[in-house]
Amino acid sequence: MILILLGPPGVGKGTQAKLLAKEFGVPHLSTGDILRAAVSSGSPLGKRADDYLQRGELVPDDIMIGVVGEELNRSMYESGFILDGFPRTIAQAEALGAIFQRMNVTLDAVISFEGNEAELVRRLSRRRMCRNCHSIFNLEIDRIPNPGVCPRCGGELYQREDDKEETIRNRLEVHQRLTSPLRDYYVRRKLLIPVQGVGEIEGIHKRILSLLADCHAKR
Ligand code: AMP
C-alpha cells in the first residue's frame, strides 16, 4: 500500500498516518519528522532547514526531493509506505512520480484532508508533541493530567516552535498558495480521495478505510 496524505497543517494527517501505517503494516514517512530530527541533531540537513521551519516556509524543493529520494532507497519501504507532508509542491509531485517509476511501484491513492482555517488555527495552537515517542496530543480533546508529560510514555510534551499563532498563519498561507494546487494535480490522475479531517479520530480512520476499499473495488 502506497498512500500520500495531503492537506493543510493541523488537519490531522500525522495522526491518521500513524493509524494507517499500523493498519497496513507499512512505515509512516513524515518529512516534517525527518527535518525536526535533523534540526535537533544539528546535522548538515538540519542546519539548512532550521530557518525555514522556524518561519513556516517550505524547505527548497531540491533539498526535499533529495531527502525523500534517499530515504525511499531503504529496504524498509519495499512493501509500501504512508507519505505525510510530501509532496508539497507540483515540482515535488513530479519528482516523486519519477522516484516511483525508478522503484517500479504505483501510488494507490492520495487522501486529501479538508478543514476550515479557524478550526485549524485552534487545533494547531493546542497541539503538543512528545519528544520521546512522537505521539501527538490536543490539550482540549485529550485529557492530559499533566500538560508537560506524555501520558503514553512519560516523555516530555512540548509545543512545536512553528505551532505559535503567527507562524501557523504563514504555514496556512503557504499551504494555500503552493500545496493546494496538488489536489487538482491528483484529481486529474484519478487518485484523489477527499475526506473531512476535523472530527473524531477513530471515525475518520474508519471512513478512510471504507473509501479506500470502495476505490479498490472500482479498479
Ligand atoms: P509538517 O510536520 O509536515 O507540518 O512540516 C513542518 C515543516 O517542515 C514545514 O512547515 C516545512 O517548513 C518543512 N517541510 C516538511 N515537509 C516539507 C516538504 N515536503 N517540502 C518543504 N518543506 C517541508
PDB file of C-alpha atoms and ligand atoms in Angstrom:
ATOM      1  CA  MET A   1       0.000   0.000   0.000  1.00  0.00           C
ATOM      2  CA  ILE A   2       1.396   3.371  -1.049  1.00  0.00           C
ATOM      3  CA  LEU A   3      -0.564   6.413   0.071  1.00  0.00           C
ATOM      4  CA  ILE A   4       0.024  10.151   0.070  1.00  0.00           C
ATOM      5  CA  LEU A   5      -1.716  12.239   2.718  1.00  0.00           C
ATOM      6  CA  LEU A   6      -2.420  15.761   1.577  1.00  0.00           C
ATOM      7  CA  GLY A   7      -3.937  18.672   3.497  1.00  0.00           C
ATOM      8  CA  PRO A   8      -3.249  21.827   5.473  1.00  0.00           C
ATOM      9  CA  PRO A   9      -1.223  21.833   8.691  1.00  0.00           C
ATOM     10  CA  GLY A  10      -3.262  20.781  11.724  1.00  0.00           C
ATOM     11  CA  VAL A  11      -5.844  18.797   9.793  1.00  0.00           C
ATOM     12  CA  GLY A  12      -4.805  15.506  11.397  1.00  0.00           C
ATOM     13  CA  LYS A  13      -2.546  13.997   8.703  1.00  0.00           C
ATOM     14  CA  GLY A  14       0.079  12.846  11.204  1.00  0.00           C
ATOM     15  CA  THR A  15      -2.439  11.162  13.490  1.00  0.00           C
ATOM     16  CA  GLN A  16      -4.208   9.395  10.624  1.00  0.00           C
ATOM     17  CA  ALA A  17      -0.878   8.454   9.010  1.00  0.00           C
ATOM     18  CA  LYS A  18       0.145   6.590  12.167  1.00  0.00           C
ATOM     19  CA  LEU A  19      -3.172   4.671  12.227  1.00  0.00           C
ATOM     20  CA  LEU A  20      -2.947   3.805   8.529  1.00  0.00           C
ATOM     21  CA  ALA A  21       0.670   2.686   8.884  1.00  0.00           C
ATOM     22  CA  LYS A  22      -0.387   0.347  11.674  1.00  0.00           C
ATOM     23  CA  GLU A  23      -3.400  -0.911   9.752  1.00  0.00           C
ATOM     24  CA  PHE A  24      -1.393  -1.779   6.625  1.00  0.00           C
ATOM     25  CA  GLY A  25       1.828  -2.745   8.404  1.00  0.00           C
ATOM     26  CA  VAL A  26       3.925  -0.238   6.445  1.00  0.00           C
ATOM     27  CA  PRO A  27       6.187   2.624   7.604  1.00  0.00           C
ATOM     28  CA  HIS A  28       4.993   6.184   8.082  1.00  0.00           C
ATOM     29  CA  LEU A  29       7.304   8.606   6.304  1.00  0.00           C
ATOM     30  CA  SER A  30       6.855  12.141   7.628  1.00  0.00           C
ATOM     31  CA  THR A  31       9.162  14.744   6.085  1.00  0.00           C
ATOM     32  CA  GLY A  32       8.362  17.104   8.998  1.00  0.00           C
ATOM     33  CA  ASP A  33       9.597  14.447  11.481  1.00  0.00           C
ATOM     34  CA  ILE A  34      12.756  13.850   9.411  1.00  0.00           C
ATOM     35  CA  LEU A  35      13.507  17.590   9.340  1.00  0.00           C
ATOM     36  CA  ARG A  36      12.810  18.114  13.058  1.00  0.00           C
ATOM     37  CA  ALA A  37      15.104  15.182  13.922  1.00  0.00           C
ATOM     38  CA  ALA A  38      17.795  16.674  11.656  1.00  0.00           C
ATOM     39  CA  VAL A  39      17.435  20.070  13.356  1.00  0.00           C
ATOM     40  CA  SER A  40      17.736  18.560  16.856  1.00  0.00           C
ATOM     41  CA  SER A  41      20.783  16.505  15.915  1.00  0.00           C
ATOM     42  CA  GLY A  42      22.439  19.543  14.296  1.00  0.00           C
ATOM     43  CA  SER A  43      23.189  17.603  11.075  1.00  0.00           C
ATOM     44  CA  PRO A  44      24.036  19.497   7.846  1.00  0.00           C
ATOM     45  CA  LEU A  45      20.430  18.968   6.665  1.00  0.00           C
ATOM     46  CA  GLY A  46      19.146  20.316   9.998  1.00  0.00           C
ATOM     47  CA  LYS A  47      21.341  23.419   9.691  1.00  0.00           C
ATOM     48  CA  ARG A  48      20.000  24.143   6.197  1.00  0.00           C
ATOM     49  CA  ALA A  49      16.362  23.502   7.143  1.00  0.00           C
ATOM     50  CA  ASP A  50      16.151  25.138  10.586  1.00  0.00           C
ATOM     51  CA  ASP A  51      15.408  28.678   9.442  1.00  0.00           C
ATOM     52  CA  TYR A  52      12.649  27.578   7.014  1.00  0.00           C
ATOM     53  CA  LEU A  53      10.949  25.504   9.713  1.00  0.00           C
ATOM     54  CA  GLN A  54      11.014  28.359  12.195  1.00  0.00           C
ATOM     55  CA  ARG A  55       9.409  30.726   9.703  1.00  0.00           C
ATOM     56  CA  GLY A  56       6.843  28.186   8.499  1.00  0.00           C
ATOM     57  CA  GLU A  57       8.256  28.380   4.967  1.00  0.00           C
ATOM     58  CA  LEU A  58       8.879  25.400   2.723  1.00  0.00           C
ATOM     59  CA  VAL A  59      12.371  23.917   2.595  1.00  0.00           C
ATOM     60  CA  PRO A  60      13.550  24.243  -1.060  1.00  0.00           C
ATOM     61  CA  ASP A  61      12.379  21.528  -3.456  1.00  0.00           C
ATOM     62  CA  ASP A  62      15.857  20.288  -4.416  1.00  0.00           C
ATOM     63  CA  ILE A  63      16.712  19.572  -0.764  1.00  0.00           C
ATOM     64  CA  MET A  64      13.393  17.819  -0.073  1.00  0.00           C
ATOM     65  CA  ILE A  65      13.470  15.739  -3.252  1.00  0.00           C
ATOM     66  CA  GLY A  66      16.987  14.576  -2.325  1.00  0.00           C
ATOM     67  CA  VAL A  67      15.911  13.693   1.224  1.00  0.00           C
ATOM     68  CA  VAL A  68      12.865  11.677   0.147  1.00  0.00           C
ATOM     69  CA  GLY A  69      14.666  10.007  -2.781  1.00  0.00           C
ATOM     70  CA  GLU A  70      17.401   8.842  -0.429  1.00  0.00           C
ATOM     71  CA  GLU A  71      15.012   7.762   2.326  1.00  0.00           C
ATOM     72  CA  LEU A  72      12.915   5.665  -0.062  1.00  0.00           C
ATOM     73  CA  ASN A  73      16.029   3.713  -1.091  1.00  0.00           C
ATOM     74  CA  ARG A  74      15.920   1.948   2.268  1.00  0.00           C
ATOM     75  CA  SER A  75      14.649  -1.632   2.154  1.00  0.00           C
ATOM     76  CA  MET A  76      12.028  -0.949   4.854  1.00  0.00           C
ATOM     77  CA  TYR A  77       9.910   0.879   2.245  1.00  0.00           C
ATOM     78  CA  GLU A  78       9.833  -2.048  -0.192  1.00  0.00           C
ATOM     79  CA  SER A  79       6.376  -3.264   0.831  1.00  0.00           C
ATOM     80  CA  GLY A  80       4.758   0.180   0.863  1.00  0.00           C
ATOM     81  CA  PHE A  81       4.569   3.374   2.946  1.00  0.00           C
ATOM     82  CA  ILE A  82       2.378   6.281   4.024  1.00  0.00           C
ATOM     83  CA  LEU A  83       3.769   9.632   2.890  1.00  0.00           C
ATOM     84  CA  ASP A  84       2.853  12.503   5.201  1.00  0.00           C
ATOM     85  CA  GLY A  85       3.990  16.027   4.293  1.00  0.00           C
ATOM     86  CA  PHE A  86       5.436  15.169   0.882  1.00  0.00           C
ATOM     87  CA  PRO A  87       4.864  16.223  -1.843  1.00  0.00           C
ATOM     88  CA  ARG A  88       4.049  19.840  -1.024  1.00  0.00           C
ATOM     89  CA  THR A  89       4.631  21.426  -4.437  1.00  0.00           C
ATOM     90  CA  ILE A  90       3.999  20.421  -8.041  1.00  0.00           C
ATOM     91  CA  ALA A  91       7.775  20.086  -8.568  1.00  0.00           C
ATOM     92  CA  GLN A  92       7.961  17.631  -5.646  1.00  0.00           C
ATOM     93  CA  ALA A  93       4.988  15.668  -7.047  1.00  0.00           C
ATOM     94  CA  GLU A  94       6.692  15.406 -10.448  1.00  0.00           C
ATOM     95  CA  ALA A  95       9.934  14.246  -8.842  1.00  0.00           C
ATOM     96  CA  LEU A  96       8.039  11.726  -6.726  1.00  0.00           C
ATOM     97  CA  GLY A  97       6.441  10.298  -9.873  1.00  0.00           C
ATOM     98  CA  ALA A  98       9.945   9.726 -11.262  1.00  0.00           C
ATOM     99  CA  ILE A  99      11.097   8.126  -7.980  1.00  0.00           C
ATOM    100  CA  PHE A 100       8.101   5.730  -8.097  1.00  0.00           C
ATOM    101  CA  GLN A 101       8.975   4.800 -11.678  1.00  0.00           C
ATOM    102  CA  ARG A 102      12.530   4.086 -10.665  1.00  0.00           C
ATOM    103  CA  MET A 103      11.281   1.961  -7.746  1.00  0.00           C
ATOM    104  CA  ASN A 104       8.823   0.266 -10.113  1.00  0.00           C
ATOM    105  CA  VAL A 105       5.877   0.887  -7.784  1.00  0.00           C
ATOM    106  CA  THR A 106       2.468   2.553  -8.234  1.00  0.00           C
ATOM    107  CA  LEU A 107       0.705   5.013  -5.991  1.00  0.00           C
ATOM    108  CA  ASP A 108      -2.596   3.598  -4.653  1.00  0.00           C
ATOM    109  CA  ALA A 109      -4.334   6.826  -3.624  1.00  0.00           C
ATOM    110  CA  VAL A 110      -3.957  10.384  -2.362  1.00  0.00           C
ATOM    111  CA  ILE A 111      -6.084  11.166   0.669  1.00  0.00           C
ATOM    112  CA  SER A 112      -6.906  14.844   0.823  1.00  0.00           C
ATOM    113  CA  PHE A 113      -7.926  16.097   4.273  1.00  0.00           C
ATOM    114  CA  GLU A 114     -10.221  19.100   4.334  1.00  0.00           C
ATOM    115  CA  GLY A 115     -10.611  21.576   7.198  1.00  0.00           C
ATOM    116  CA  ASN A 116     -11.516  25.243   7.719  1.00  0.00           C
ATOM    117  CA  GLU A 117      -8.879  27.792   8.718  1.00  0.00           C
ATOM    118  CA  ALA A 118     -10.340  28.918  12.071  1.00  0.00           C
ATOM    119  CA  GLU A 119     -10.569  25.318  13.270  1.00  0.00           C
ATOM    120  CA  LEU A 120      -7.024  24.550  12.080  1.00  0.00           C
ATOM    121  CA  VAL A 121      -5.539  27.527  13.934  1.00  0.00           C
ATOM    122  CA  ARG A 122      -7.368  26.416  17.078  1.00  0.00           C
ATOM    123  CA  ARG A 123      -6.126  22.862  16.763  1.00  0.00           C
ATOM    124  CA  LEU A 124      -2.529  23.787  15.989  1.00  0.00           C
ATOM    125  CA  SER A 125      -2.212  26.213  18.875  1.00  0.00           C
ATOM    126  CA  ARG A 126      -3.397  23.481  21.271  1.00  0.00           C
ATOM    127  CA  ARG A 127      -1.240  20.734  19.781  1.00  0.00           C
ATOM    128  CA  ARG A 128       1.523  19.157  21.866  1.00  0.00           C
ATOM    129  CA  MET A 129       4.089  16.544  20.797  1.00  0.00           C
ATOM    130  CA  CYS A 130       6.099  14.032  22.796  1.00  0.00           C
ATOM    131  CA  ARG A 131       9.866  14.386  22.439  1.00  0.00           C
ATOM    132  CA  ASN A 132      10.312  10.707  23.147  1.00  0.00           C
ATOM    133  CA  CYS A 133       7.588   8.675  21.376  1.00  0.00           C
ATOM    134  CA  HIS A 134       6.436  11.431  18.923  1.00  0.00           C
ATOM    135  CA  SER A 135       2.776  10.981  19.891  1.00  0.00           C
ATOM    136  CA  ILE A 136       0.554  13.949  19.083  1.00  0.00           C
ATOM    137  CA  PHE A 137      -1.981  15.322  21.584  1.00  0.00           C
ATOM    138  CA  ASN A 138      -4.536  18.104  21.737  1.00  0.00           C
ATOM    139  CA  LEU A 139      -4.783  19.911  25.067  1.00  0.00           C
ATOM    140  CA  GLU A 140      -8.513  20.403  24.568  1.00  0.00           C
ATOM    141  CA  ILE A 141      -9.576  16.952  23.394  1.00  0.00           C
ATOM    142  CA  ASP A 142      -7.148  14.566  25.090  1.00  0.00           C
ATOM    143  CA  ARG A 143      -7.446  14.561  28.828  1.00  0.00           C
ATOM    144  CA  ILE A 144      -3.814  15.013  29.832  1.00  0.00           C
ATOM    145  CA  PRO A 145      -3.287  15.008  33.609  1.00  0.00           C
ATOM    146  CA  ASN A 146      -0.009  16.922  33.367  1.00  0.00           C
ATOM    147  CA  PRO A 147       0.359  19.156  30.240  1.00  0.00           C
ATOM    148  CA  GLY A 148       4.170  18.730  30.254  1.00  0.00           C
ATOM    149  CA  VAL A 149       4.248  14.924  30.472  1.00  0.00           C
ATOM    150  CA  CYS A 150       3.321  12.385  27.785  1.00  0.00           C
ATOM    151  CA  PRO A 151       0.509  10.150  29.107  1.00  0.00           C
ATOM    152  CA  ARG A 152       1.724   7.343  26.829  1.00  0.00           C
ATOM    153  CA  CYS A 153       5.417   7.089  27.712  1.00  0.00           C
ATOM    154  CA  GLY A 154       6.185   9.721  30.373  1.00  0.00           C
ATOM    155  CA  GLY A 155       8.376  11.705  27.928  1.00  0.00           C
ATOM    156  CA  GLU A 156       8.416  15.495  27.711  1.00  0.00           C
ATOM    157  CA  LEU A 157       5.464  17.136  25.916  1.00  0.00           C
ATOM    158  CA  TYR A 158       6.341  20.293  24.004  1.00  0.00           C
ATOM    159  CA  GLN A 159       4.786  22.805  21.651  1.00  0.00           C
ATOM    160  CA  ARG A 160       6.403  22.909  18.213  1.00  0.00           C
ATOM    161  CA  GLU A 161       8.122  26.232  17.522  1.00  0.00           C
ATOM    162  CA  ASP A 162       6.036  26.551  14.332  1.00  0.00           C
ATOM    163  CA  ASP A 163       2.754  25.928  16.186  1.00  0.00           C
ATOM    164  CA  LYS A 164       2.777  29.503  17.551  1.00  0.00           C
ATOM    165  CA  GLU A 165      -0.044  31.611  16.125  1.00  0.00           C
ATOM    166  CA  GLU A 166       1.923  33.893  13.766  1.00  0.00           C
ATOM    167  CA  THR A 167       3.822  31.026  12.172  1.00  0.00           C
ATOM    168  CA  ILE A 168       0.614  29.000  11.911  1.00  0.00           C
ATOM    169  CA  ARG A 169      -0.993  31.716   9.758  1.00  0.00           C
ATOM    170  CA  ASN A 170       2.041  31.750   7.488  1.00  0.00           C
ATOM    171  CA  ARG A 171       2.038  27.950   7.158  1.00  0.00           C
ATOM    172  CA  LEU A 172      -1.635  28.005   6.186  1.00  0.00           C
ATOM    173  CA  GLU A 173      -0.969  30.716   3.596  1.00  0.00           C
ATOM    174  CA  VAL A 174       1.989  28.764   2.189  1.00  0.00           C
ATOM    175  CA  HIS A 175      -0.198  25.671   2.015  1.00  0.00           C
ATOM    176  CA  GLN A 176      -2.943  27.523   0.163  1.00  0.00           C
ATOM    177  CA  ARG A 177      -0.514  29.016  -2.359  1.00  0.00           C
ATOM    178  CA  LEU A 178       1.887  26.126  -3.025  1.00  0.00           C
ATOM    179  CA  THR A 179       0.359  22.861  -1.834  1.00  0.00           C
ATOM    180  CA  SER A 180      -3.370  23.118  -2.547  1.00  0.00           C
ATOM    181  CA  PRO A 181      -2.784  23.010  -6.359  1.00  0.00           C
ATOM    182  CA  LEU A 182      -1.755  19.380  -5.772  1.00  0.00           C
ATOM    183  CA  ARG A 183      -5.420  18.493  -5.240  1.00  0.00           C
ATOM    184  CA  ASP A 184      -6.179  19.177  -8.900  1.00  0.00           C
ATOM    185  CA  TYR A 185      -2.930  17.530  -9.939  1.00  0.00           C
ATOM    186  CA  TYR A 186      -4.074  14.245  -8.360  1.00  0.00           C
ATOM    187  CA  VAL A 187      -7.752  14.678  -9.351  1.00  0.00           C
ATOM    188  CA  ARG A 188      -6.565  14.687 -12.967  1.00  0.00           C
ATOM    189  CA  ARG A 189      -4.736  11.420 -12.289  1.00  0.00           C
ATOM    190  CA  LYS A 190      -7.917   9.966 -10.701  1.00  0.00           C
ATOM    191  CA  LEU A 191      -6.112   9.320  -7.433  1.00  0.00           C
ATOM    192  CA  LEU A 192      -7.677  11.857  -5.073  1.00  0.00           C
ATOM    193  CA  ILE A 193      -9.932  10.778  -2.208  1.00  0.00           C
ATOM    194  CA  PRO A 194     -11.269  13.788  -0.247  1.00  0.00           C
ATOM    195  CA  VAL A 195     -12.089  13.280   3.424  1.00  0.00           C
ATOM    196  CA  GLN A 196     -13.265  15.632   6.203  1.00  0.00           C
ATOM    197  CA  GLY A 197     -10.287  15.981   8.567  1.00  0.00           C
ATOM    198  CA  VAL A 198     -11.988  17.532  11.573  1.00  0.00           C
ATOM    199  CA  GLY A 199     -13.878  15.146  13.839  1.00  0.00           C
ATOM    200  CA  GLU A 200     -13.433  12.036  15.920  1.00  0.00           C
ATOM    201  CA  ILE A 201     -10.108  10.290  15.162  1.00  0.00           C
ATOM    202  CA  GLU A 202     -11.353   6.691  15.050  1.00  0.00           C
ATOM    203  CA  GLY A 203     -14.394   7.678  12.943  1.00  0.00           C
ATOM    204  CA  ILE A 204     -12.196   9.408  10.362  1.00  0.00           C
ATOM    205  CA  HIS A 205      -9.869   6.408  10.262  1.00  0.00           C
ATOM    206  CA  LYS A 206     -12.782   4.032   9.558  1.00  0.00           C
ATOM    207  CA  ARG A 207     -14.108   6.374   6.881  1.00  0.00           C
ATOM    208  CA  ILE A 208     -10.722   6.384   5.135  1.00  0.00           C
ATOM    209  CA  LEU A 209     -10.566   2.570   5.201  1.00  0.00           C
ATOM    210  CA  SER A 210     -14.012   2.320   3.683  1.00  0.00           C
ATOM    211  CA  LEU A 211     -13.211   4.911   0.977  1.00  0.00           C
ATOM    212  CA  LEU A 212     -10.029   3.011   0.138  1.00  0.00           C
ATOM    213  CA  ALA A 213     -11.968  -0.259  -0.097  1.00  0.00           C
ATOM    214  CA  ASP A 214     -14.549   1.371  -2.447  1.00  0.00           C
ATOM    215  CA  CYS A 215     -11.781   2.772  -4.559  1.00  0.00           C
ATOM    216  CA  HIS A 216     -10.009  -0.592  -4.729  1.00  0.00           C
ATOM    217  CA  ALA A 217     -13.261  -2.358  -5.712  1.00  0.00           C
ATOM    218  CA  LYS A 218     -13.812   0.099  -8.588  1.00  0.00           C
ATOM    219  CA  ARG A 219     -10.376  -0.528 -10.103  1.00  0.00           C
TER     220      ARG A 219
HETATM  221  P1  AMP B   1       4.975  19.231   8.979  1.00  0.00           P
HETATM  222  O1  AMP B   1       5.428  18.496  10.196  1.00  0.00           O
HETATM  223  O2  AMP B   1       4.588  18.325   7.831  1.00  0.00           O
HETATM  224  O3  AMP B   1       3.904  20.264   9.283  1.00  0.00           O
HETATM  225  O4  AMP B   1       6.246  20.050   8.442  1.00  0.00           O
HETATM  226  C1  AMP B   1       6.874  21.033   9.245  1.00  0.00           C
HETATM  227  C2  AMP B   1       7.738  21.932   8.403  1.00  0.00           C
HETATM  228  O5  AMP B   1       8.747  21.172   7.734  1.00  0.00           O
HETATM  229  C3  AMP B   1       7.017  22.675   7.271  1.00  0.00           C
HETATM  230  O6  AMP B   1       6.384  23.867   7.723  1.00  0.00           O
HETATM  231  C4  AMP B   1       8.178  22.969   6.330  1.00  0.00           C
HETATM  232  O7  AMP B   1       8.977  24.028   6.807  1.00  0.00           O
HETATM  233  C5  AMP B   1       9.013  21.687   6.439  1.00  0.00           C
HETATM  234  N1  AMP B   1       8.599  20.659   5.453  1.00  0.00           N
HETATM  235  C6  AMP B   1       8.073  19.428   5.716  1.00  0.00           C
HETATM  236  N2  AMP B   1       7.831  18.756   4.581  1.00  0.00           N
HETATM  237  C7  AMP B   1       8.209  19.563   3.574  1.00  0.00           C
HETATM  238  C8  AMP B   1       8.187  19.454   2.154  1.00  0.00           C
HETATM  239  N3  AMP B   1       7.708  18.364   1.539  1.00  0.00           N
HETATM  240  N4  AMP B   1       8.654  20.495   1.426  1.00  0.00           N
HETATM  241  C9  AMP B   1       9.133  21.600   2.017  1.00  0.00           C
HETATM  242  N5  AMP B   1       9.175  21.782   3.350  1.00  0.00           N
HETATM  243  C10 AMP B   1       8.712  20.780   4.125  1.00  0.00           C
END
